[in-house]
PDB file of C-alpha atoms in Angstrom:
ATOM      1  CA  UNK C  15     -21.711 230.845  43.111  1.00 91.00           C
ATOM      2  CA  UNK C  16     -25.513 231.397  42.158  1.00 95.00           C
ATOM      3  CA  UNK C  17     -27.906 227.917  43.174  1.00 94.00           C
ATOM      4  CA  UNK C  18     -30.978 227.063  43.429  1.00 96.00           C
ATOM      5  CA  UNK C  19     -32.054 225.167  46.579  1.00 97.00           C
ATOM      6  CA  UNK C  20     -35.117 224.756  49.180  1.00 96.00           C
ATOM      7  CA  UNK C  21     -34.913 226.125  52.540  1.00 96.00           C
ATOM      8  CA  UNK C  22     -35.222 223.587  55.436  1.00 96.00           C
ATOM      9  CA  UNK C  23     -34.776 225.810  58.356  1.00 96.00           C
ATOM     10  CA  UNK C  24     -34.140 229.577  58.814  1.00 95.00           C
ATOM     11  CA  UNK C  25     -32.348 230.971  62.369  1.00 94.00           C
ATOM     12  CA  UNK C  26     -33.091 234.252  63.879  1.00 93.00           C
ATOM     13  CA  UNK C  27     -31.243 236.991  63.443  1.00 95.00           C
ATOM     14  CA  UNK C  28     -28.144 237.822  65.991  1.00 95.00           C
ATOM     15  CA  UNK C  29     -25.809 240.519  66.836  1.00 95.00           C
ATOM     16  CA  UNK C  30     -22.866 238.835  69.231  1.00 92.00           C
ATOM     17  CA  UNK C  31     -20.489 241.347  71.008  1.00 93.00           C
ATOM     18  CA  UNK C  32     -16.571 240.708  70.518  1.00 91.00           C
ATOM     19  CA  UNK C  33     -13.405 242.558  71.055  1.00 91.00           C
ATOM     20  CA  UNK C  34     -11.007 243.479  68.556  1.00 88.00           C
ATOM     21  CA  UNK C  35      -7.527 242.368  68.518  1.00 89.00           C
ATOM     22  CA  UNK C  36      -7.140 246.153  68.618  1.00 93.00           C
ATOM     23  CA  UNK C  37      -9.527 246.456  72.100  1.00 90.00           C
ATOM     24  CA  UNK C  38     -12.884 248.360  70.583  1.00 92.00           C
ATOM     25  CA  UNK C  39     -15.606 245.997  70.748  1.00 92.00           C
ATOM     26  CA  UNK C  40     -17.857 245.310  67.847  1.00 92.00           C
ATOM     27  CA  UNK C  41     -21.025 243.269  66.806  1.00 93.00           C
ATOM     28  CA  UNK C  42     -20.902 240.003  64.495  1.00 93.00           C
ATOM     29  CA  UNK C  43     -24.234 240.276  63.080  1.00 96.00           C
ATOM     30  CA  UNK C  44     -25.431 236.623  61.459  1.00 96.00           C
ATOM     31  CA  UNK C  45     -28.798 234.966  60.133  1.00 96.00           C
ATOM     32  CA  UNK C  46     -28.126 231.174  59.531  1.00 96.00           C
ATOM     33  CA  UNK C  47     -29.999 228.550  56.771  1.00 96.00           C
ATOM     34  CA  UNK C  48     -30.379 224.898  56.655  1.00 96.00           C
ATOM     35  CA  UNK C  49     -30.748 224.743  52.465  1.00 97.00           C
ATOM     36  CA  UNK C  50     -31.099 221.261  50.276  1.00 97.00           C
ATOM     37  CA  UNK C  51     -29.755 221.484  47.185  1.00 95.00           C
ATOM     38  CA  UNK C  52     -30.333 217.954  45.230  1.00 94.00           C
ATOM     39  CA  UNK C  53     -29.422 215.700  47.396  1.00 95.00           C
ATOM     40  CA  UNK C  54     -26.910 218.055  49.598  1.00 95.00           C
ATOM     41  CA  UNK C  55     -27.676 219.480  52.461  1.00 96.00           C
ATOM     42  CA  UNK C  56     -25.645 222.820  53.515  1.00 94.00           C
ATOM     43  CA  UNK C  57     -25.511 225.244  56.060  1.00 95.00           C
ATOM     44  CA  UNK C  58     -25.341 228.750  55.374  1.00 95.00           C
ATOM     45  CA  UNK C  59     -25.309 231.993  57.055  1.00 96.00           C
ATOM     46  CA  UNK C  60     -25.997 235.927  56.058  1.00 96.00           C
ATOM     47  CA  UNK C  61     -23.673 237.441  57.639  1.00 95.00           C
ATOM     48  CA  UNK C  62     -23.180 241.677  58.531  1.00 94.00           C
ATOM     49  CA  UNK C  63     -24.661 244.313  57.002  1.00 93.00           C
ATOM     50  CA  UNK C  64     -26.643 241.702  54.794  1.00 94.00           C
ATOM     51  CA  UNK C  65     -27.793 239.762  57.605  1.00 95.00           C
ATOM     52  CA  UNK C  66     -28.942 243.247  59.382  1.00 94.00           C
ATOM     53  CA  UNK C  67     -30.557 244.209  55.990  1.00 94.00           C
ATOM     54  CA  UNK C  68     -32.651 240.867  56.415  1.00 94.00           C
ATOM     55  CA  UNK C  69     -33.120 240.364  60.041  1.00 93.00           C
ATOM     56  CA  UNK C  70     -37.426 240.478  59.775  1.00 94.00           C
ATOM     57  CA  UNK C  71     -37.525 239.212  56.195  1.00 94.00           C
ATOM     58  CA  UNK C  72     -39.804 236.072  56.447  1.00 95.00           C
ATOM     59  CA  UNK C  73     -38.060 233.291  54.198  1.00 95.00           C
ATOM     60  CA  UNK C  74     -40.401 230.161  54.189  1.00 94.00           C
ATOM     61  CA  UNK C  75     -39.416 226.831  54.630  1.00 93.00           C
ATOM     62  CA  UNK C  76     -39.619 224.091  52.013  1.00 93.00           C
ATOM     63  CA  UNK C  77     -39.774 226.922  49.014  1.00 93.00           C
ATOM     64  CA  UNK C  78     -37.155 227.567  46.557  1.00 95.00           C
ATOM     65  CA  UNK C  79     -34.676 230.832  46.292  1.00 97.00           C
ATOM     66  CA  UNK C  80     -31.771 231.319  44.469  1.00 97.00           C
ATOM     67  CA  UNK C  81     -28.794 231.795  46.520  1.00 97.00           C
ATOM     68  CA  UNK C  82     -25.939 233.285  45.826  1.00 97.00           C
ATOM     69  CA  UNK C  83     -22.642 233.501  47.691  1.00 96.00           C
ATOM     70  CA  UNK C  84     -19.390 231.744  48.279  1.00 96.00           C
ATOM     71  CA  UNK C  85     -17.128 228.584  50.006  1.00 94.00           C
ATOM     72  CA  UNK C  86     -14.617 229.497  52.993  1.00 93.00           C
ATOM     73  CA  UNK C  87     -12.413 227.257  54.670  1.00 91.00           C
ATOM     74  CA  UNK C  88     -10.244 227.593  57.901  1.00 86.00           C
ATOM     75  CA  UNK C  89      -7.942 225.404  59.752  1.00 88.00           C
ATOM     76  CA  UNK C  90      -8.862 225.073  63.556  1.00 81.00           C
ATOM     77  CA  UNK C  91      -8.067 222.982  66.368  1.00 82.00           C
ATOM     78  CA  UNK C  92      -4.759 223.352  69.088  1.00 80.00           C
ATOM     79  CA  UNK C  93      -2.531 222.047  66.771  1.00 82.00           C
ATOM     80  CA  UNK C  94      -4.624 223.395  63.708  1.00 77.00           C
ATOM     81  CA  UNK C  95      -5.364 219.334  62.520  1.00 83.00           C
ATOM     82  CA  UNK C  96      -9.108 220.403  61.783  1.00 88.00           C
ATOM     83  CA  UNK C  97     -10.754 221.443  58.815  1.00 89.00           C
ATOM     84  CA  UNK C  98     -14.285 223.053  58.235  1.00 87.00           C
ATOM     85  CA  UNK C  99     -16.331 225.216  55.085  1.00 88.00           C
ATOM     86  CA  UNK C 100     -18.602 227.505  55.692  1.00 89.00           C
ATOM     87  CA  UNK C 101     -20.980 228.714  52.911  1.00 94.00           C
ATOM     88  CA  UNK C 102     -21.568 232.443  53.273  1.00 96.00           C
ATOM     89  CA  UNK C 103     -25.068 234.305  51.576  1.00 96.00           C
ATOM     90  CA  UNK C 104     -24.552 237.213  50.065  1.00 95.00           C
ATOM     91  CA  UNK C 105     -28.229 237.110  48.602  1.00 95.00           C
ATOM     92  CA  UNK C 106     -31.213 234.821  48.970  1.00 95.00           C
ATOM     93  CA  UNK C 107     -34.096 235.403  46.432  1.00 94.00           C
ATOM     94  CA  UNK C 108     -37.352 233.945  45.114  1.00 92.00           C
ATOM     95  CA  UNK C 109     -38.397 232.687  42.321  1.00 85.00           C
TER      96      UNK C 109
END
């Protein structure tokens, strides 16, 4: 999915330590965005290698960029009764 929106807020950059179900820790690298597209407003995050690409890029707020990237649900909650999408970046741009 490729849109064009405005960025209302940008998040810093950070690296959160987890384990594996395997035991070997590893880092969950993220970079989140508050973006209005029409009258939506979304949250999205860069996420991995794409948010460490992009951790000291300066995005501005209240400019447009072209996003791209892609819907993700999951099912969550003890007896797996909630619901929630995430919208992940793959790449924010200009115009």
């Amino acid at each position: 999915m490729e849109v064009l929106v405005t960025v209302l807020e940008v998040g810093a950059y950070s690296e959160r330590q987890y384990q594996k179900q395997d035991g070997s820790s590893e880092y969950f690298k993220s970079r989140g965005f508050v973006l209005k597209r029409g009258g939506d407003t979304i949250y999205g995050e860069l996420t991995g290698e794409a948010a460490s690409k992009n951790r000291d890029t300066q995005y501005y707020q209240n400019q447009p960029y072209i996003v791209k990237g892609f819907w993700k649900q999951r099912v969550w909650g003890d007896n797996n009764d909630r619901h929630e999408n995430v919208f992940y970046i793959t790449d924010i741009q200009t115009l």
